């Protein structure tokens, strides 16, 4: 079965890569699959190098304007851009419905050709679910291709005032063979916008299915990174540079540079506190190093480490790039994880590693996934009470062994639920084959 994921999943963001590997594990339940992933032209070589195992990379029209959106200052788009992208997709779909060969020969675009050749289209991963998916679902319907909106979410709330948005969301649900979402907020948003509740299925994020690397490989990495092979517990640290948590922390400070200074000061304060109150060795784990410079967490890690007044002999900074599987293996080895990236914490929870999230009020996916679904504490940094944060962090550290035992049970449950979503996808695919 030929399957295409019709949206970018950047390989330098290891949380995104974990989602892709989770989807790959889910598709393995469905049978023999040849998987293709769309990648914008500027990311193709990077993604090809990292997504080697069973994933082909294709490029072409950038429907999602991904390369532009990942810039520090994205260029505003007008209606002309819409017609050059989504309009091109819909024109191609109409021609392909009549003659695939004619469409492919007339509109020479590798991505669109892969869509026309696919037996199943997948879209809607991570936080991408929105009414704009109407167009990819419409294109699939025109070409008579099954499409699954799989494992996504968003940070929207409430009923849209725009009838068009509500109708688009309903069309998406009614014309996909399966619509799974990863958090209650997204489900509530869809339902309040008149999407049939029976069409929306809540399951854990597909990333929980990512397999960690072997224990032996973790040992190799610890040796490579000169992390002491002692009896000291390991404490993983995952601060972010770029994204909603970095942008919305210390909300009263409008200047980005000063805001960054406040964030560095906070992390230095927390790490100094932990150095004084625990016997742990601390490891900075960069979970995202791209796809552009502004999202490279190693920048935040360097600034924090450089600002540490003491205790650097108990701190390891990892600058090497490791795969999503290797990072999950490292998190599994850690006795505790403190992080600001949702999918890093999804990896920690699914590996049964005790963890805590630093986030902001606006980051609904962190609150709904990590706190409400996974039952791990989240702490907002919009206007942080540092004394209270230190108290909570100390309590979580002291209770880590009991937490680890509870999380082992939770991790097994999440894995089973994610596989249940995969089984449902398999059933829907088989049902569609019978209809055809």
PDB file of C-alpha atoms in Angstrom, residues 111-333:
ATOM      1  CA  UNK A 111       4.577  15.899  -4.677  1.00  0.00           C
ATOM      2  CA  UNK A 112       1.338  16.132  -6.634  1.00  0.00           C
ATOM      3  CA  UNK A 113       2.321  13.054  -8.640  1.00  0.00           C
ATOM      4  CA  UNK A 114       2.882  11.167  -5.367  1.00  0.00           C
ATOM      5  CA  UNK A 115      -0.589  12.201  -4.207  1.00  0.00           C
ATOM      6  CA  UNK A 116      -2.110  10.885  -7.406  1.00  0.00           C
ATOM      7  CA  UNK A 117      -0.201   7.627  -7.027  1.00  0.00           C
ATOM      8  CA  UNK A 118      -1.046   7.057  -3.358  1.00  0.00           C
ATOM      9  CA  UNK A 119      -3.472   4.489  -1.971  1.00  0.00           C
ATOM     10  CA  UNK A 120      -3.864   6.521   1.238  1.00  0.00           C
ATOM     11  CA  UNK A 121      -3.190  10.147   2.167  1.00  0.00           C
ATOM     12  CA  UNK A 122      -2.381  11.113   5.767  1.00  0.00           C
ATOM     13  CA  UNK A 123      -2.462  14.672   7.109  1.00  0.00           C
ATOM     14  CA  UNK A 124      -3.198  16.653  10.241  1.00  0.00           C
ATOM     15  CA  UNK A 125      -0.311  15.663  12.519  1.00  0.00           C
ATOM     16  CA  UNK A 126       0.878  17.592  15.592  1.00  0.00           C
ATOM     17  CA  UNK A 127      -0.695  21.061  15.945  1.00  0.00           C
ATOM     18  CA  UNK A 128      -1.613  21.448  12.294  1.00  0.00           C
ATOM     19  CA  UNK A 129      -5.312  20.579  12.465  1.00  0.00           C
ATOM     20  CA  UNK A 130      -7.354  23.535  11.247  1.00  0.00           C
ATOM     21  CA  UNK A 131      -9.953  24.459   8.684  1.00  0.00           C
ATOM     22  CA  UNK A 132      -7.239  24.796   5.976  1.00  0.00           C
ATOM     23  CA  UNK A 133      -7.144  20.973   5.879  1.00  0.00           C
ATOM     24  CA  UNK A 134     -10.441  21.310   4.043  1.00  0.00           C
ATOM     25  CA  UNK A 135      -8.470  21.734   0.812  1.00  0.00           C
ATOM     26  CA  UNK A 136      -6.381  18.579   1.125  1.00  0.00           C
ATOM     27  CA  UNK A 137      -9.495  16.602   2.074  1.00  0.00           C
ATOM     28  CA  UNK A 138     -11.346  18.114  -0.892  1.00  0.00           C
ATOM     29  CA  UNK A 139      -8.469  17.199  -3.210  1.00  0.00           C
ATOM     30  CA  UNK A 140      -8.533  13.630  -1.906  1.00  0.00           C
ATOM     31  CA  UNK A 141     -12.282  13.446  -2.447  1.00  0.00           C
ATOM     32  CA  UNK A 142     -11.967  14.755  -5.999  1.00  0.00           C
ATOM     33  CA  UNK A 143      -9.281  12.142  -6.788  1.00  0.00           C
ATOM     34  CA  UNK A 144     -11.318   9.457  -4.998  1.00  0.00           C
ATOM     35  CA  UNK A 145      -8.445   8.848  -2.557  1.00  0.00           C
ATOM     36  CA  UNK A 146      -8.984   7.848   1.075  1.00  0.00           C
ATOM     37  CA  UNK A 147      -7.532  10.346   3.519  1.00  0.00           C
ATOM     38  CA  UNK A 148      -6.964  10.027   7.269  1.00  0.00           C
ATOM     39  CA  UNK A 149      -6.503  13.010   9.561  1.00  0.00           C
ATOM     40  CA  UNK A 150      -4.307  11.303  12.103  1.00  0.00           C
ATOM     41  CA  UNK A 151      -3.064  12.237  15.549  1.00  0.00           C
ATOM     42  CA  UNK A 152      -3.330  16.010  15.353  1.00  0.00           C
ATOM     43  CA  UNK A 153      -4.488  18.895  17.466  1.00  0.00           C
ATOM     44  CA  UNK A 154      -4.544  22.680  17.758  1.00  0.00           C
ATOM     45  CA  UNK A 155      -4.645  25.455  20.333  1.00  0.00           C
ATOM     46  CA  UNK A 156      -7.995  26.912  19.242  1.00  0.00           C
ATOM     47  CA  UNK A 157     -10.893  27.328  21.635  1.00  0.00           C
ATOM     48  CA  UNK A 158     -14.571  28.112  21.300  1.00  0.00           C
ATOM     49  CA  UNK A 159     -17.014  28.374  18.443  1.00  0.00           C
ATOM     50  CA  UNK A 160     -15.794  30.154  15.338  1.00  0.00           C
ATOM     51  CA  UNK A 161     -17.834  33.160  14.274  1.00  0.00           C
ATOM     52  CA  UNK A 162     -17.166  32.260  10.648  1.00  0.00           C
ATOM     53  CA  UNK A 163     -19.661  29.879   9.059  1.00  0.00           C
ATOM     54  CA  UNK A 164     -17.029  28.977   6.481  1.00  0.00           C
ATOM     55  CA  UNK A 165     -14.673  27.672   9.180  1.00  0.00           C
ATOM     56  CA  UNK A 166     -17.410  25.541  10.755  1.00  0.00           C
ATOM     57  CA  UNK A 167     -18.448  24.106   7.404  1.00  0.00           C
ATOM     58  CA  UNK A 168     -14.856  23.347   6.457  1.00  0.00           C
ATOM     59  CA  UNK A 169     -14.281  21.454   9.724  1.00  0.00           C
ATOM     60  CA  UNK A 170     -17.462  19.451   9.220  1.00  0.00           C
ATOM     61  CA  UNK A 171     -16.463  18.585   5.653  1.00  0.00           C
ATOM     62  CA  UNK A 172     -13.078  17.382   6.859  1.00  0.00           C
ATOM     63  CA  UNK A 173     -14.615  15.047   9.424  1.00  0.00           C
ATOM     64  CA  UNK A 174     -17.312  13.764   7.090  1.00  0.00           C
ATOM     65  CA  UNK A 175     -14.950  13.018   4.198  1.00  0.00           C
ATOM     66  CA  UNK A 176     -11.971  11.405   5.924  1.00  0.00           C
ATOM     67  CA  UNK A 177     -11.917   7.680   6.607  1.00  0.00           C
ATOM     68  CA  UNK A 178     -10.619   8.374  10.118  1.00  0.00           C
ATOM     69  CA  UNK A 179     -10.180  11.521  12.186  1.00  0.00           C
ATOM     70  CA  UNK A 180      -8.089  11.019  15.331  1.00  0.00           C
ATOM     71  CA  UNK A 181      -7.006  13.812  17.643  1.00  0.00           C
ATOM     72  CA  UNK A 182      -4.619  13.778  20.579  1.00  0.00           C
ATOM     73  CA  UNK A 183      -6.185  16.050  23.207  1.00  0.00           C
ATOM     74  CA  UNK A 184      -9.539  16.996  24.716  1.00  0.00           C
ATOM     75  CA  UNK A 185      -9.250  20.660  23.783  1.00  0.00           C
ATOM     76  CA  UNK A 186      -9.108  19.854  20.063  1.00  0.00           C
ATOM     77  CA  UNK A 187     -12.036  17.454  20.411  1.00  0.00           C
ATOM     78  CA  UNK A 188     -14.078  20.108  22.241  1.00  0.00           C
ATOM     79  CA  UNK A 189     -13.168  22.725  19.641  1.00  0.00           C
ATOM     80  CA  UNK A 190     -14.337  20.499  16.796  1.00  0.00           C
ATOM     81  CA  UNK A 191     -17.565  19.518  18.538  1.00  0.00           C
ATOM     82  CA  UNK A 192     -18.491  23.093  19.475  1.00  0.00           C
ATOM     83  CA  UNK A 193     -18.060  23.907  15.781  1.00  0.00           C
ATOM     84  CA  UNK A 194     -20.720  21.333  14.882  1.00  0.00           C
ATOM     85  CA  UNK A 195     -18.471  18.427  13.954  1.00  0.00           C
ATOM     86  CA  UNK A 196     -20.225  15.124  14.648  1.00  0.00           C
ATOM     87  CA  UNK A 197     -18.716  13.748  17.924  1.00  0.00           C
ATOM     88  CA  UNK A 198     -18.905  10.248  16.461  1.00  0.00           C
ATOM     89  CA  UNK A 199     -16.481  11.333  13.732  1.00  0.00           C
ATOM     90  CA  UNK A 200     -13.766  12.453  16.162  1.00  0.00           C
ATOM     91  CA  UNK A 201     -11.658   9.893  18.049  1.00  0.00           C
ATOM     92  CA  UNK A 202      -9.394  10.782  20.965  1.00  0.00           C
ATOM     93  CA  UNK A 203      -6.150   8.799  21.233  1.00  0.00           C
ATOM     94  CA  UNK A 204      -2.628   9.487  22.520  1.00  0.00           C
ATOM     95  CA  UNK A 205      -0.220  11.290  20.225  1.00  0.00           C
ATOM     96  CA  UNK A 206       1.315   8.797  17.738  1.00  0.00           C
ATOM     97  CA  UNK A 207       4.769   9.739  19.067  1.00  0.00           C
ATOM     98  CA  UNK A 208       4.208   7.448  22.075  1.00  0.00           C
ATOM     99  CA  UNK A 209       4.836   4.530  19.692  1.00  0.00           C
ATOM    100  CA  UNK A 210       8.412   5.633  18.984  1.00  0.00           C
ATOM    101  CA  UNK A 211      10.790   2.914  20.135  1.00  0.00           C
ATOM    102  CA  UNK A 212      13.778   4.024  22.237  1.00  0.00           C
ATOM    103  CA  UNK A 213      17.242   2.952  21.180  1.00  0.00           C
ATOM    104  CA  UNK A 214      18.882   0.008  22.902  1.00  0.00           C
ATOM    105  CA  UNK A 215      20.408   0.159  26.371  1.00  0.00           C
ATOM    106  CA  UNK A 216      23.784  -0.596  24.784  1.00  0.00           C
ATOM    107  CA  UNK A 217      23.454   2.428  22.491  1.00  0.00           C
ATOM    108  CA  UNK A 218      22.576   4.625  25.473  1.00  0.00           C
ATOM    109  CA  UNK A 219      25.737   3.403  27.204  1.00  0.00           C
ATOM    110  CA  UNK A 220      27.736   4.341  24.081  1.00  0.00           C
ATOM    111  CA  UNK A 221      26.247   7.844  24.037  1.00  0.00           C
ATOM    112  CA  UNK A 222      26.971   8.381  27.735  1.00  0.00           C
ATOM    113  CA  UNK A 223      30.575   7.427  27.033  1.00  0.00           C
ATOM    114  CA  UNK A 224      30.801   9.673  23.950  1.00  0.00           C
ATOM    115  CA  UNK A 225      29.446  12.616  25.937  1.00  0.00           C
ATOM    116  CA  UNK A 226      31.712  11.936  28.939  1.00  0.00           C
ATOM    117  CA  UNK A 227      28.750  11.633  31.269  1.00  0.00           C
ATOM    118  CA  UNK A 228      30.147  10.118  34.469  1.00  0.00           C
ATOM    119  CA  UNK A 229      29.430   6.428  34.912  1.00  0.00           C
ATOM    120  CA  UNK A 230      28.643   6.808  38.605  1.00  0.00           C
ATOM    121  CA  UNK A 231      25.793   5.900  40.880  1.00  0.00           C
ATOM    122  CA  UNK A 232      24.550   9.473  40.745  1.00  0.00           C
ATOM    123  CA  UNK A 233      21.052   9.875  39.301  1.00  0.00           C
ATOM    124  CA  UNK A 234      20.701  11.611  35.936  1.00  0.00           C
ATOM    125  CA  UNK A 235      18.536  14.704  35.600  1.00  0.00           C
ATOM    126  CA  UNK A 236      17.603  15.692  32.022  1.00  0.00           C
ATOM    127  CA  UNK A 237      17.044  19.357  31.124  1.00  0.00           C
ATOM    128  CA  UNK A 238      15.256  20.490  27.942  1.00  0.00           C
ATOM    129  CA  UNK A 239      14.925  24.284  27.616  1.00  0.00           C
ATOM    130  CA  UNK A 240      13.722  25.802  24.340  1.00  0.00           C
ATOM    131  CA  UNK A 241      14.764  28.564  22.008  1.00  0.00           C
ATOM    132  CA  UNK A 242      11.942  29.702  19.756  1.00  0.00           C
ATOM    133  CA  UNK A 243       8.294  28.722  19.861  1.00  0.00           C
ATOM    134  CA  UNK A 244       5.357  29.590  22.083  1.00  0.00           C
ATOM    135  CA  UNK A 245       7.008  28.924  25.462  1.00  0.00           C
ATOM    136  CA  UNK A 246       9.992  31.117  24.656  1.00  0.00           C
ATOM    137  CA  UNK A 247       7.763  33.818  23.170  1.00  0.00           C
ATOM    138  CA  UNK A 248       5.156  33.973  25.949  1.00  0.00           C
ATOM    139  CA  UNK A 249       7.336  33.507  29.044  1.00  0.00           C
ATOM    140  CA  UNK A 250       7.580  36.649  31.195  1.00  0.00           C
ATOM    141  CA  UNK A 251       4.600  38.128  29.379  1.00  0.00           C
ATOM    142  CA  UNK A 252       5.051  41.624  30.820  1.00  0.00           C
ATOM    143  CA  UNK A 253       8.427  42.008  29.073  1.00  0.00           C
ATOM    144  CA  UNK A 254       7.901  43.127  25.441  1.00  0.00           C
ATOM    145  CA  UNK A 255      11.568  43.173  24.423  1.00  0.00           C
ATOM    146  CA  UNK A 256      12.600  39.738  23.031  1.00  0.00           C
ATOM    147  CA  UNK A 257      16.248  40.092  24.083  1.00  0.00           C
ATOM    148  CA  UNK A 258      15.366  41.077  27.632  1.00  0.00           C
ATOM    149  CA  UNK A 259      12.802  38.286  27.742  1.00  0.00           C
ATOM    150  CA  UNK A 260      15.521  35.825  26.741  1.00  0.00           C
ATOM    151  CA  UNK A 261      17.767  37.186  29.493  1.00  0.00           C
ATOM    152  CA  UNK A 262      14.986  36.601  32.024  1.00  0.00           C
ATOM    153  CA  UNK A 263      14.537  33.058  30.777  1.00  0.00           C
ATOM    154  CA  UNK A 264      18.248  32.319  31.041  1.00  0.00           C
ATOM    155  CA  UNK A 265      18.300  33.787  34.545  1.00  0.00           C
ATOM    156  CA  UNK A 266      15.361  31.559  35.519  1.00  0.00           C
ATOM    157  CA  UNK A 267      17.043  28.404  34.244  1.00  0.00           C
ATOM    158  CA  UNK A 268      20.299  29.330  35.991  1.00  0.00           C
ATOM    159  CA  UNK A 269      18.375  29.907  39.217  1.00  0.00           C
ATOM    160  CA  UNK A 270      16.552  26.559  38.923  1.00  0.00           C
ATOM    161  CA  UNK A 271      19.695  24.626  38.051  1.00  0.00           C
ATOM    162  CA  UNK A 272      21.645  26.256  40.921  1.00  0.00           C
ATOM    163  CA  UNK A 273      18.828  25.260  43.268  1.00  0.00           C
ATOM    164  CA  UNK A 274      18.893  21.676  42.003  1.00  0.00           C
ATOM    165  CA  UNK A 275      22.676  21.485  42.290  1.00  0.00           C
ATOM    166  CA  UNK A 276      22.375  22.477  45.939  1.00  0.00           C
ATOM    167  CA  UNK A 277      19.453  20.226  46.846  1.00  0.00           C
ATOM    168  CA  UNK A 278      20.125  17.008  44.889  1.00  0.00           C
ATOM    169  CA  UNK A 279      23.061  14.703  44.199  1.00  0.00           C
ATOM    170  CA  UNK A 280      22.179  14.401  40.500  1.00  0.00           C
ATOM    171  CA  UNK A 281      24.326  14.856  37.431  1.00  0.00           C
ATOM    172  CA  UNK A 282      22.568  17.171  34.967  1.00  0.00           C
ATOM    173  CA  UNK A 283      22.378  16.648  31.210  1.00  0.00           C
ATOM    174  CA  UNK A 284      21.131  19.234  28.720  1.00  0.00           C
ATOM    175  CA  UNK A 285      19.301  17.386  25.933  1.00  0.00           C
ATOM    176  CA  UNK A 286      18.658  19.465  22.765  1.00  0.00           C
ATOM    177  CA  UNK A 287      15.373  18.103  21.424  1.00  0.00           C
ATOM    178  CA  UNK A 288      15.085  20.544  18.539  1.00  0.00           C
ATOM    179  CA  UNK A 289      17.948  21.904  16.421  1.00  0.00           C
ATOM    180  CA  UNK A 290      15.989  23.212  13.424  1.00  0.00           C
ATOM    181  CA  UNK A 291      14.727  23.362  10.745  1.00  0.00           C
ATOM    182  CA  UNK A 292      16.029  26.920  11.098  1.00  0.00           C
ATOM    183  CA  UNK A 293      18.529  28.578  13.423  1.00  0.00           C
ATOM    184  CA  UNK A 294      15.873  30.321  15.520  1.00  0.00           C
ATOM    185  CA  UNK A 295      14.526  26.949  16.718  1.00  0.00           C
ATOM    186  CA  UNK A 296      17.892  25.499  17.758  1.00  0.00           C
ATOM    187  CA  UNK A 297      17.621  24.741  21.485  1.00  0.00           C
ATOM    188  CA  UNK A 298      21.404  24.516  21.757  1.00  0.00           C
ATOM    189  CA  UNK A 299      21.470  28.333  21.730  1.00  0.00           C
ATOM    190  CA  UNK A 300      19.420  28.478  24.943  1.00  0.00           C
ATOM    191  CA  UNK A 301      21.452  25.653  26.458  1.00  0.00           C
ATOM    192  CA  UNK A 302      24.750  27.426  25.743  1.00  0.00           C
ATOM    193  CA  UNK A 303      23.558  30.722  27.219  1.00  0.00           C
ATOM    194  CA  UNK A 304      22.341  28.954  30.355  1.00  0.00           C
ATOM    195  CA  UNK A 305      25.513  26.912  30.817  1.00  0.00           C
ATOM    196  CA  UNK A 306      27.772  29.913  30.228  1.00  0.00           C
ATOM    197  CA  UNK A 307      25.864  31.874  32.869  1.00  0.00           C
ATOM    198  CA  UNK A 308      26.209  29.188  35.557  1.00  0.00           C
ATOM    199  CA  UNK A 309      28.312  30.600  38.414  1.00  0.00           C
ATOM    200  CA  UNK A 310      29.387  27.173  39.689  1.00  0.00           C
ATOM    201  CA  UNK A 311      28.725  23.444  39.506  1.00  0.00           C
ATOM    202  CA  UNK A 312      29.708  22.951  35.864  1.00  0.00           C
ATOM    203  CA  UNK A 313      31.532  19.727  36.773  1.00  0.00           C
ATOM    204  CA  UNK A 314      28.075  18.219  37.418  1.00  0.00           C
ATOM    205  CA  UNK A 315      26.583  19.464  34.151  1.00  0.00           C
ATOM    206  CA  UNK A 316      26.937  17.931  30.686  1.00  0.00           C
ATOM    207  CA  UNK A 317      25.932  19.876  27.588  1.00  0.00           C
ATOM    208  CA  UNK A 318      25.134  17.678  24.593  1.00  0.00           C
ATOM    209  CA  UNK A 319      25.862  19.449  21.326  1.00  0.00           C
ATOM    210  CA  UNK A 320      25.958  16.397  19.077  1.00  0.00           C
ATOM    211  CA  UNK A 321      22.847  15.547  17.102  1.00  0.00           C
ATOM    212  CA  UNK A 322      21.094  12.350  18.139  1.00  0.00           C
ATOM    213  CA  UNK A 323      18.085  10.686  16.588  1.00  0.00           C
ATOM    214  CA  UNK A 324      14.640  10.809  18.119  1.00  0.00           C
ATOM    215  CA  UNK A 325      15.047   7.171  19.145  1.00  0.00           C
ATOM    216  CA  UNK A 326      18.393   7.864  20.820  1.00  0.00           C
ATOM    217  CA  UNK A 327      16.978  10.852  22.679  1.00  0.00           C
ATOM    218  CA  UNK A 328      14.096   8.743  23.943  1.00  0.00           C
ATOM    219  CA  UNK A 329      16.601   6.124  25.092  1.00  0.00           C
ATOM    220  CA  UNK A 330      18.513   8.828  26.977  1.00  0.00           C
ATOM    221  CA  UNK A 331      15.330  10.136  28.586  1.00  0.00           C
ATOM    222  CA  UNK A 332      14.429   6.612  29.618  1.00  0.00           C
ATOM    223  CA  UNK A 333      17.780   6.400  31.404  1.00  0.00           C
TER     224      UNK A 333
END
